[in-house]
Amino acid sequence: MLKNRILNKEKELVLYALTPPKAEFDEQKLCEISDRWSGRINDINADGLVLYEVQDESGRSDSERTFEFSGTLSPQRYYSNYLNVSTNPVFYRVAGAYDESSFRKSLKQQSANLNVLVGATHSHQSVSLSLQRAYEIACEFDELVVGGVCISERHAKKGDEPKRMRQKLEMGAKFFISQAIFDAQLARQFLADCAKASIDVPIFLTFSTAGNAKTLDFIKWLGVSVPTSVEDRLNKSSDYLNESVQIIKEIWGELKEFGDKNGLNLSLNIESVMAKRAEIEASLVLCKQLKNI
């Protein structure tokens, strides 16, 4: 069971992450999408399945959103009512999307025993439930193991990400999942400071495939740092998607080696941020390859 493996601080676990379909889709389309995804998920045999709960992040940036925001099914509804998989789920929970009553009710009714609690996308966002209060409520559920988000870009700006992680550990977090990584130097500095802070719980490093410049633009809009050298390498490549996969492998190899030398507990979370078949298939192949290393 993934929950026990995380609590036992196993290394090099491989999660696969996806966003549930749009809530506006009719039942037939939802079933068709879910059937395809069920087959894919069962085929890759990942250690866990991360299901994101999305929120409109337009307020986090002055730049125009690359793709229009659209609400999706809840992770709970998608996993329980549509997917036919046995892979242990990890549900993201956007704390500010709930009040205390609805959050407690949602936790009580869910089919997952692993949740990642997410706070506001920006400091001016008005929320009904704070992240700290969400952790307090989650601690009322004995079988539930909660994790948090960690962001190397935020650490580069504020220099306090390990401190934030320490605070989340004190509130009950047992693991972390990072924002997508394309900047090895930024991630390495963040991990170096995590090592100095003696953070030994599992940290899942997220990697996202990119098949073209438009997908990469969206990834950057989400706040992910992409060095000019990486972008140039992708633009000059004859196979953009395959080059992005190769870059991911190189970054993971570098960070894994660094983590092993510095006592960090690193694992993987593979995703495709776009509903494009080629990018999805590349992420699935990557997941299988990295799981078999």
Short mmCIF file of C-alpha atoms in Angstrom, two decimals:
data_model
loop_
_atom_site.label_atom_id
_atom_site.label_comp_id
_atom_site.label_asym_id
_atom_site.label_seq_id
_atom_site.Cartn_x
_atom_site.Cartn_y
_atom_site.Cartn_z
CA MET A 1 0.00 0.00 0.00
CA LEU A 2 1.36 3.39 -1.02
CA LYS A 3 0.42 4.96 2.31
CA ASN A 4 2.67 2.56 4.22
CA ARG A 5 5.50 2.94 1.73
CA ILE A 6 5.41 6.70 2.20
CA LEU A 7 5.28 6.40 5.98
CA ASN A 8 8.20 3.96 5.80
CA LYS A 9 10.08 6.60 3.77
CA GLU A 10 10.78 4.40 0.78
CA LYS A 11 12.73 6.06 -2.02
CA GLU A 12 12.28 6.21 -5.79
CA LEU A 13 8.55 5.60 -5.86
CA VAL A 14 6.87 6.61 -9.11
CA LEU A 15 3.52 8.38 -9.20
CA TYR A 16 1.53 9.32 -12.28
CA ALA A 17 -0.57 12.48 -12.14
CA LEU A 18 -3.50 13.75 -14.16
CA THR A 19 -6.32 16.25 -14.03
CA PRO A 20 -9.88 14.88 -14.13
CA PRO A 21 -11.99 15.68 -17.22
CA LYS A 22 -13.99 18.87 -17.57
CA ALA A 23 -17.17 18.85 -15.51
CA GLU A 24 -19.10 20.20 -18.50
CA PHE A 25 -18.64 16.99 -20.54
CA ASP A 26 -21.69 14.79 -21.01
CA GLU A 27 -21.84 11.32 -19.51
CA GLN A 28 -20.92 9.50 -22.71
CA LYS A 29 -17.78 11.56 -23.20
CA LEU A 30 -16.79 11.21 -19.55
CA CYS A 31 -17.09 7.43 -19.82
CA GLU A 32 -15.06 7.33 -23.05
CA ILE A 33 -12.27 9.42 -21.53
CA SER A 34 -12.28 7.39 -18.33
CA ASP A 35 -12.12 4.07 -20.15
CA ARG A 36 -9.03 5.22 -22.04
CA TRP A 37 -7.38 6.46 -18.88
CA SER A 38 -8.23 3.31 -16.95
CA GLY A 39 -6.38 1.25 -19.54
CA ARG A 40 -3.40 3.58 -19.52
CA ILE A 41 -3.13 3.68 -15.74
CA ASN A 42 -3.40 -0.08 -15.38
CA ASP A 43 -0.74 -0.54 -18.06
CA ILE A 44 1.95 1.64 -16.47
CA ASN A 45 1.50 0.08 -13.01
CA ALA A 46 2.63 3.21 -11.18
CA ASP A 47 3.01 3.16 -7.42
CA GLY A 48 0.26 5.74 -7.07
CA LEU A 49 -2.16 7.90 -9.04
CA VAL A 50 -2.27 11.62 -8.28
CA LEU A 51 -5.54 13.36 -9.15
CA TYR A 52 -5.39 17.14 -9.13
CA GLU A 53 -8.15 19.37 -7.84
CA VAL A 54 -7.86 22.52 -9.93
CA GLN A 55 -8.50 26.15 -9.13
CA ASP A 56 -8.57 29.24 -11.33
CA GLU A 57 -5.04 30.63 -11.06
CA SER A 58 -5.62 33.74 -13.15
CA GLY A 59 -4.87 36.01 -10.19
CA ARG A 60 -1.39 34.58 -9.72
CA SER A 61 0.01 36.34 -12.80
CA ASP A 62 -0.53 39.51 -14.82
CA SER A 63 0.12 37.54 -18.00
CA GLU A 64 -2.83 36.28 -20.00
CA ARG A 65 -3.62 32.62 -19.35
CA THR A 66 -2.40 30.48 -22.25
CA PHE A 67 -5.52 28.31 -22.12
CA GLU A 68 -8.96 29.20 -20.78
CA PHE A 69 -9.72 27.84 -17.31
CA SER A 70 -12.43 25.21 -17.07
CA GLY A 71 -13.72 23.42 -13.98
CA THR A 72 -13.20 19.67 -13.68
CA LEU A 73 -14.72 16.73 -11.87
CA SER A 74 -13.60 16.32 -8.30
CA PRO A 75 -10.81 13.76 -7.76
CA GLN A 76 -13.15 11.73 -5.54
CA ARG A 77 -15.95 11.57 -8.09
CA TYR A 78 -13.61 10.77 -10.97
CA TYR A 79 -11.76 8.02 -9.13
CA SER A 80 -14.80 6.35 -7.60
CA ASN A 81 -17.41 6.79 -10.34
CA TYR A 82 -15.44 6.64 -13.57
CA LEU A 83 -11.98 5.10 -13.32
CA ASN A 84 -11.63 1.34 -13.13
CA VAL A 85 -8.20 1.05 -11.55
CA SER A 86 -6.62 -0.45 -8.44
CA THR A 87 -3.73 2.03 -8.22
CA ASN A 88 -3.70 3.82 -4.87
CA PRO A 89 -5.00 7.38 -5.32
CA VAL A 90 -3.55 10.62 -4.00
CA PHE A 91 -6.09 13.44 -4.01
CA TYR A 92 -5.10 17.10 -4.19
CA ARG A 93 -7.30 19.29 -1.99
CA VAL A 94 -7.57 23.04 -2.59
CA ALA A 95 -8.29 24.21 0.96
CA GLY A 96 -9.78 27.52 -0.11
CA ALA A 97 -12.43 25.78 -2.20
CA TYR A 98 -14.18 24.57 0.98
CA ASP A 99 -15.59 25.84 4.23
CA GLU A 100 -14.93 23.79 7.36
CA SER A 101 -18.12 21.79 7.14
CA SER A 102 -17.80 20.83 3.48
CA PHE A 103 -14.10 20.03 3.86
CA ARG A 104 -14.72 17.69 6.78
CA LYS A 105 -17.61 16.03 4.93
CA SER A 106 -15.49 15.58 1.80
CA LEU A 107 -12.67 13.95 3.76
CA LYS A 108 -15.10 11.63 5.48
CA GLN A 109 -16.63 10.43 2.23
CA GLN A 110 -13.47 10.06 0.15
CA SER A 111 -11.95 6.81 -1.08
CA ALA A 112 -8.33 7.95 -0.67
CA ASN A 113 -6.15 7.81 2.43
CA LEU A 114 -3.53 10.13 0.91
CA ASN A 115 -4.23 13.83 0.30
CA VAL A 116 -2.07 16.78 -0.70
CA LEU A 117 -3.32 20.03 0.82
CA VAL A 118 -2.94 23.14 -1.32
CA GLY A 119 -3.23 26.74 -0.21
CA ALA A 120 -4.12 29.95 -2.02
CA THR A 121 -2.45 30.68 -5.37
CA HIS A 122 -1.56 34.23 -4.29
CA SER A 123 -1.52 36.28 -1.10
CA HIS A 124 -4.56 38.41 -2.03
CA GLN A 125 -6.85 35.46 -2.70
CA SER A 126 -9.89 35.38 -0.42
CA VAL A 127 -10.51 31.91 1.05
CA SER A 128 -13.03 30.40 3.44
CA LEU A 129 -10.62 27.82 4.83
CA SER A 130 -6.97 28.50 5.56
CA LEU A 131 -4.31 25.92 4.83
CA GLN A 132 -3.41 25.66 8.50
CA ARG A 133 -7.03 24.99 9.47
CA ALA A 134 -7.28 22.39 6.69
CA TYR A 135 -4.33 20.53 8.23
CA GLU A 136 -5.97 20.71 11.65
CA ILE A 137 -9.18 19.19 10.32
CA ALA A 138 -7.28 16.52 8.36
CA CYS A 139 -5.55 15.44 11.57
CA GLU A 140 -8.97 14.44 12.94
CA PHE A 141 -8.96 11.50 10.49
CA ASP A 142 -6.65 8.77 11.83
CA GLU A 143 -6.35 6.83 8.55
CA LEU A 144 -5.57 9.90 6.47
CA VAL A 145 -1.98 10.79 5.57
CA VAL A 146 -1.51 14.30 4.26
CA GLY A 147 1.23 15.92 2.22
CA GLY A 148 2.11 19.38 1.03
CA VAL A 149 3.35 21.20 -2.02
CA CYS A 150 6.93 22.46 -2.38
CA ILE A 151 8.12 24.94 -5.01
CA SER A 152 11.76 25.58 -5.88
CA GLU A 153 10.84 28.81 -7.72
CA ARG A 154 9.28 30.19 -4.54
CA HIS A 155 12.44 29.23 -2.67
CA ALA A 156 14.56 31.09 -5.23
CA LYS A 157 12.51 34.25 -4.57
CA LYS A 158 11.95 34.04 -0.82
CA GLY A 159 14.59 31.60 0.42
CA ASP A 160 12.26 30.02 2.96
CA GLU A 161 10.76 26.94 1.32
CA PRO A 162 12.39 24.45 3.76
CA LYS A 163 11.02 26.59 6.61
CA ARG A 164 7.54 26.39 5.07
CA MET A 165 7.99 22.64 4.76
CA ARG A 166 9.03 22.40 8.40
CA GLN A 167 5.87 24.25 9.38
CA LYS A 168 3.78 21.83 7.32
CA LEU A 169 5.56 18.90 8.95
CA GLU A 170 4.61 20.31 12.34
CA MET A 171 1.01 20.54 11.13
CA GLY A 172 1.03 16.88 10.10
CA ALA A 173 2.49 16.60 6.58
CA LYS A 174 4.27 13.30 5.88
CA PHE A 175 5.43 13.91 2.30
CA PHE A 176 5.73 16.61 -0.36
CA ILE A 177 5.09 16.88 -4.09
CA SER A 178 6.93 19.56 -6.03
CA GLN A 179 5.82 21.84 -8.79
CA ALA A 180 7.02 20.71 -12.21
CA ILE A 181 10.79 21.00 -12.69
CA PHE A 182 12.69 22.15 -15.77
CA ASP A 183 15.43 24.13 -13.99
CA ALA A 184 17.99 21.71 -12.54
CA GLN A 185 20.09 24.42 -10.89
CA LEU A 186 17.11 25.96 -9.13
CA ALA A 187 15.88 22.56 -7.95
CA ARG A 188 19.36 21.54 -6.81
CA GLN A 189 19.73 24.67 -4.65
CA PHE A 190 16.30 24.07 -3.16
CA LEU A 191 17.18 20.45 -2.36
CA ALA A 192 20.52 21.50 -0.90
CA ASP A 193 18.67 23.73 1.55
CA CYS A 194 16.21 20.92 2.29
CA ALA A 195 19.19 18.74 3.20
CA LYS A 196 20.54 21.47 5.48
CA ALA A 197 17.11 21.62 7.14
CA SER A 198 17.21 17.81 7.67
CA ILE A 199 13.98 17.20 5.78
CA ASP A 200 13.97 13.42 5.43
CA VAL A 201 10.35 12.70 4.45
CA PRO A 202 9.59 11.69 0.84
CA ILE A 203 9.80 14.50 -1.70
CA PHE A 204 8.20 13.65 -5.04
CA LEU A 205 9.77 15.65 -7.85
CA THR A 206 7.27 16.43 -10.61
CA PHE A 207 8.21 16.31 -14.30
CA SER A 208 5.93 17.25 -17.18
CA THR A 209 6.38 16.41 -20.86
CA ALA A 210 6.19 19.21 -23.43
CA GLY A 211 5.52 18.54 -27.09
CA ASN A 212 5.77 22.07 -28.45
CA ALA A 213 6.42 25.69 -27.55
CA LYS A 214 2.75 26.35 -26.70
CA THR A 215 2.75 23.66 -24.03
CA LEU A 216 6.01 25.02 -22.65
CA ASP A 217 4.49 28.52 -22.55
CA PHE A 218 1.63 27.16 -20.45
CA ILE A 219 4.08 25.42 -18.13
CA LYS A 220 5.93 28.72 -17.71
CA TRP A 221 2.64 30.54 -17.11
CA LEU A 222 2.02 28.14 -14.23
CA GLY A 223 5.15 29.54 -12.62
CA VAL A 224 7.69 26.92 -13.66
CA SER A 225 11.20 28.21 -14.34
CA VAL A 226 12.53 27.16 -17.74
CA PRO A 227 16.15 28.24 -18.34
CA THR A 228 16.93 29.84 -21.68
CA SER A 229 19.40 27.04 -22.37
CA VAL A 230 16.65 24.45 -22.00
CA GLU A 231 14.21 26.39 -24.17
CA ASP A 232 16.86 26.89 -26.85
CA ARG A 233 17.69 23.20 -26.79
CA LEU A 234 14.03 22.31 -27.27
CA ASN A 235 13.50 24.82 -30.08
CA LYS A 236 16.57 23.60 -31.96
CA SER A 237 15.63 19.93 -31.64
CA SER A 238 14.10 18.03 -34.55
CA ASP A 239 11.87 16.20 -32.05
CA TYR A 240 10.62 18.65 -29.40
CA LEU A 241 8.70 16.09 -27.37
CA ASN A 242 11.45 13.48 -27.28
CA GLU A 243 13.96 16.18 -26.35
CA SER A 244 11.78 17.23 -23.41
CA VAL A 245 11.73 13.61 -22.22
CA GLN A 246 15.52 13.41 -22.51
CA ILE A 247 15.89 16.62 -20.51
CA ILE A 248 13.63 15.22 -17.80
CA LYS A 249 15.73 12.05 -17.57
CA GLU A 250 18.92 14.08 -17.28
CA ILE A 251 17.52 16.36 -14.59
CA TRP A 252 16.12 13.43 -12.60
CA GLY A 253 19.44 11.61 -12.83
CA GLU A 254 21.32 14.67 -11.58
CA LEU A 255 18.91 15.38 -8.73
CA LYS A 256 18.65 11.73 -7.70
CA GLU A 257 22.43 11.49 -7.44
CA PHE A 258 22.52 14.69 -5.43
CA GLY A 259 19.73 13.47 -3.15
CA ASP A 260 21.44 10.15 -2.51
CA LYS A 261 24.66 11.91 -1.53
CA ASN A 262 22.89 14.34 0.79
CA GLY A 263 20.47 12.06 2.62
CA LEU A 264 17.31 13.18 0.85
CA ASN A 265 14.34 10.93 0.16
CA LEU A 266 13.45 11.56 -3.49
CA SER A 267 10.75 10.00 -5.63
CA LEU A 268 8.99 10.85 -8.90
CA ASN A 269 5.69 12.28 -10.05
CA ILE A 270 5.15 12.23 -13.83
CA GLU A 271 2.45 14.28 -15.54
CA SER A 272 1.25 15.69 -18.84
CA VAL A 273 -0.34 19.10 -18.39
CA MET A 274 -2.08 19.04 -21.77
CA ALA A 275 -4.74 16.69 -23.12
CA LYS A 276 -2.64 15.99 -26.21
CA ARG A 277 -2.25 12.34 -27.12
CA ALA A 278 1.43 12.51 -28.06
CA GLU A 279 2.37 14.27 -24.83
CA ILE A 280 0.24 11.90 -22.77
CA GLU A 281 1.77 8.83 -24.42
CA ALA A 282 5.28 10.20 -23.89
CA SER A 283 4.56 10.77 -20.20
CA LEU A 284 3.22 7.24 -19.83
CA VAL A 285 6.28 5.72 -21.51
CA LEU A 286 8.52 7.88 -19.33
CA CYS A 287 6.69 6.71 -16.22
CA LYS A 288 7.22 3.07 -17.14
CA GLN A 289 10.88 3.61 -18.00
CA LEU A 290 11.70 5.42 -14.80
CA LYS A 291 9.81 2.88 -12.72
CA ASN A 292 11.93 0.09 -14.23
CA ILE A 293 15.29 1.78 -13.62
#
